Amino acid sequence: MSQLTKKEKAFCRKYLETGSVEEAKRFCKISKDCYELLTRDDILNEIKRLGDAMDKSLEVIAKSALKRLAVGSISDAVSLIFTENPDSEKLKGLDLFMVSEIKRKDNLTEIKFFDRFKAVQSLIEGFESTENAVPFYDALIAGAERLNKTDNGD
């Protein structure tokens, strides 16, 4: 198995990011047939490796966000209700992650928060469904393998 070039590695990343062979080809300025690239085992292995890493990263980010929604503090948002005319510097320093909507009319401020119960449910469902999830890159690899079989007349 040969070592991937920088352009081939970039192609794998962009293809995984967009799902588009043509866009990855344009981005990486590759002149050869990129559909043919998807028939190579080393390219498919790189896409799978990157996909595995991406799935783990996204899973960690999503779980962290859900945990924060489930148990995070709303104190900054509540303090906003009692602030008449907050300046941009004050707003930049506030943690409003839990806020889904803010409405201010006349002297009234309405703040809606994300549903903590739904965040907890999503966390629980995520733990239960992790074993059954089929990652996006598996679908890409399966498509590339079908393309390879079609090209080879199988």
Short mmCIF file of C-alpha atoms in Angstrom, two decimals:
data_model
loop_
_atom_site.label_atom_id
_atom_site.label_comp_id
_atom_site.label_asym_id
_atom_site.label_seq_id
_atom_site.Cartn_x
_atom_site.Cartn_y
_atom_site.Cartn_z
CA MET A 1 0.00 0.00 0.00
CA SER A 2 1.45 3.34 -1.02
CA GLN A 3 1.71 6.45 1.12
CA LEU A 4 -1.01 9.03 0.42
CA THR A 5 0.07 12.36 -1.02
CA LYS A 6 -0.89 15.64 0.68
CA LYS A 7 -3.50 16.23 -2.03
CA GLU A 8 -4.97 12.77 -1.55
CA LYS A 9 -5.21 13.29 2.21
CA ALA A 10 -6.83 16.69 1.64
CA PHE A 11 -9.23 15.04 -0.83
CA CYS A 12 -10.22 12.48 1.82
CA ARG A 13 -10.89 15.21 4.39
CA LYS A 14 -12.90 17.37 2.00
CA TYR A 15 -14.83 14.40 0.63
CA LEU A 16 -15.76 13.34 4.15
CA GLU A 17 -16.72 16.91 5.02
CA THR A 18 -18.91 17.51 1.94
CA GLY A 19 -19.82 14.07 0.59
CA SER A 20 -19.09 15.47 -2.87
CA VAL A 21 -16.36 14.01 -5.06
CA GLU A 22 -16.50 17.00 -7.41
CA GLU A 23 -16.23 19.58 -4.63
CA ALA A 24 -13.33 17.70 -3.02
CA LYS A 25 -11.62 17.49 -6.43
CA ARG A 26 -12.01 21.25 -7.03
CA PHE A 27 -10.87 22.14 -3.53
CA CYS A 28 -7.74 19.98 -3.78
CA LYS A 29 -7.02 20.93 -7.41
CA ILE A 30 -6.70 17.29 -8.44
CA SER A 31 -6.71 16.68 -12.18
CA LYS A 32 -7.15 12.89 -12.19
CA ASP A 33 -10.42 11.00 -11.93
CA CYS A 34 -11.42 11.24 -8.29
CA TYR A 35 -14.08 8.57 -8.61
CA GLU A 36 -11.20 6.24 -9.34
CA LEU A 37 -9.53 7.42 -6.13
CA LEU A 38 -12.53 6.11 -4.21
CA THR A 39 -11.79 2.60 -5.48
CA ARG A 40 -8.39 2.50 -3.78
CA ASP A 41 -8.16 0.72 -0.45
CA ASP A 42 -5.70 3.25 0.99
CA ILE A 43 -8.09 6.11 0.20
CA LEU A 44 -11.05 4.23 1.68
CA ASN A 45 -9.02 3.41 4.80
CA GLU A 46 -8.07 7.08 5.22
CA ILE A 47 -11.71 8.16 4.85
CA LYS A 48 -12.73 5.57 7.44
CA ARG A 49 -9.94 6.63 9.82
CA LEU A 50 -10.89 10.30 9.53
CA GLY A 51 -14.58 9.45 9.85
CA ASP A 52 -13.97 7.51 13.05
CA ALA A 53 -12.07 10.45 14.53
CA MET A 54 -14.75 12.91 13.42
CA ASP A 55 -17.54 10.79 14.89
CA LYS A 56 -15.76 10.61 18.23
CA SER A 57 -15.18 14.38 18.26
CA LEU A 58 -18.76 15.21 17.32
CA GLU A 59 -20.08 12.76 19.88
CA VAL A 60 -17.99 14.36 22.63
CA ILE A 61 -19.10 17.87 21.61
CA ALA A 62 -22.77 16.87 21.44
CA LYS A 63 -22.67 15.10 24.80
CA SER A 64 -20.93 18.07 26.40
CA ALA A 65 -23.53 20.48 25.02
CA LEU A 66 -26.41 18.28 26.17
CA LYS A 67 -24.87 17.93 29.63
CA ARG A 68 -24.48 21.68 29.82
CA LEU A 69 -28.11 22.19 28.80
CA ALA A 70 -29.24 19.58 31.31
CA VAL A 71 -27.41 20.99 34.34
CA GLY A 72 -25.98 24.36 33.34
CA SER A 73 -26.50 27.62 35.21
CA ILE A 74 -29.09 30.18 34.19
CA SER A 75 -27.87 32.86 36.59
CA ASP A 76 -26.42 35.13 33.86
CA ALA A 77 -29.68 35.01 31.92
CA VAL A 78 -31.68 35.81 35.04
CA SER A 79 -29.38 38.77 35.80
CA LEU A 80 -30.08 40.02 32.27
CA ILE A 81 -33.76 40.39 33.18
CA PHE A 82 -32.83 42.90 35.88
CA THR A 83 -30.43 44.89 33.69
CA GLU A 84 -32.18 47.80 32.00
CA ASN A 85 -29.86 48.60 29.11
CA PRO A 86 -26.93 46.21 28.97
CA ASP A 87 -24.03 47.36 26.81
CA SER A 88 -22.29 45.04 24.34
CA GLU A 89 -19.34 44.47 26.71
CA LYS A 90 -21.67 43.29 29.48
CA LEU A 91 -23.50 40.99 27.04
CA LYS A 92 -20.23 39.48 25.77
CA GLY A 93 -19.36 38.43 29.29
CA LEU A 94 -22.65 36.64 29.95
CA ASP A 95 -23.07 32.89 29.63
CA LEU A 96 -26.33 32.61 27.69
CA PHE A 97 -25.83 29.05 26.43
CA MET A 98 -29.06 27.91 28.08
CA VAL A 99 -31.13 30.63 26.38
CA SER A 100 -33.20 29.74 23.34
CA GLU A 101 -34.92 33.10 22.88
CA ILE A 102 -34.88 36.63 24.28
CA LYS A 103 -37.62 39.18 23.66
CA ARG A 104 -37.47 42.72 24.94
CA LYS A 105 -40.41 45.08 24.49
CA ASP A 106 -40.85 48.32 26.33
CA ASN A 107 -39.51 47.61 29.83
CA LEU A 108 -40.28 43.89 29.78
CA THR A 109 -37.79 41.13 29.06
CA GLU A 110 -38.88 37.60 28.23
CA ILE A 111 -36.31 34.82 28.24
CA LYS A 112 -37.00 31.27 27.10
CA PHE A 113 -34.64 28.48 28.01
CA PHE A 114 -33.90 25.21 26.31
CA ASP A 115 -35.79 22.31 27.83
CA ARG A 116 -33.59 20.59 30.42
CA PHE A 117 -35.76 17.49 30.44
CA LYS A 118 -35.36 17.06 26.66
CA ALA A 119 -31.60 17.45 27.03
CA VAL A 120 -31.54 14.69 29.65
CA GLN A 121 -33.75 12.49 27.44
CA SER A 122 -31.43 13.08 24.48
CA LEU A 123 -28.42 12.12 26.59
CA ILE A 124 -30.10 8.90 27.69
CA GLU A 125 -31.25 8.08 24.15
CA GLY A 126 -27.75 8.78 22.87
CA PHE A 127 -26.26 6.26 25.25
CA GLU A 128 -28.90 3.69 24.28
CA SER A 129 -28.62 4.16 20.51
CA THR A 130 -24.83 4.42 20.16
CA GLU A 131 -24.56 0.72 19.42
CA ASN A 132 -27.14 0.92 16.59
CA ALA A 133 -25.83 4.08 14.89
CA VAL A 134 -24.52 3.80 11.34
CA PRO A 135 -22.00 6.59 10.75
CA PHE A 136 -22.11 8.76 7.68
CA TYR A 137 -18.69 7.65 6.49
CA ASP A 138 -19.82 4.00 6.43
CA ALA A 139 -22.43 5.00 3.87
CA LEU A 140 -19.78 6.85 1.84
CA ILE A 141 -17.47 3.85 1.89
CA ALA A 142 -20.30 1.49 0.93
CA GLY A 143 -21.14 3.75 -2.02
CA ALA A 144 -17.52 3.85 -3.10
CA GLU A 145 -17.27 0.06 -2.87
CA ARG A 146 -20.42 -0.30 -5.02
CA LEU A 147 -18.91 2.14 -7.49
CA ASN A 148 -15.74 0.05 -7.55
CA LYS A 149 -17.72 -3.16 -8.21
CA THR A 150 -19.67 -1.45 -11.02
CA ASP A 151 -16.45 -0.18 -12.64
CA ASN A 152 -14.91 -3.64 -12.44
CA GLY A 153 -18.01 -5.28 -13.92
CA ASP A 154 -18.83 -7.33 -10.81
#
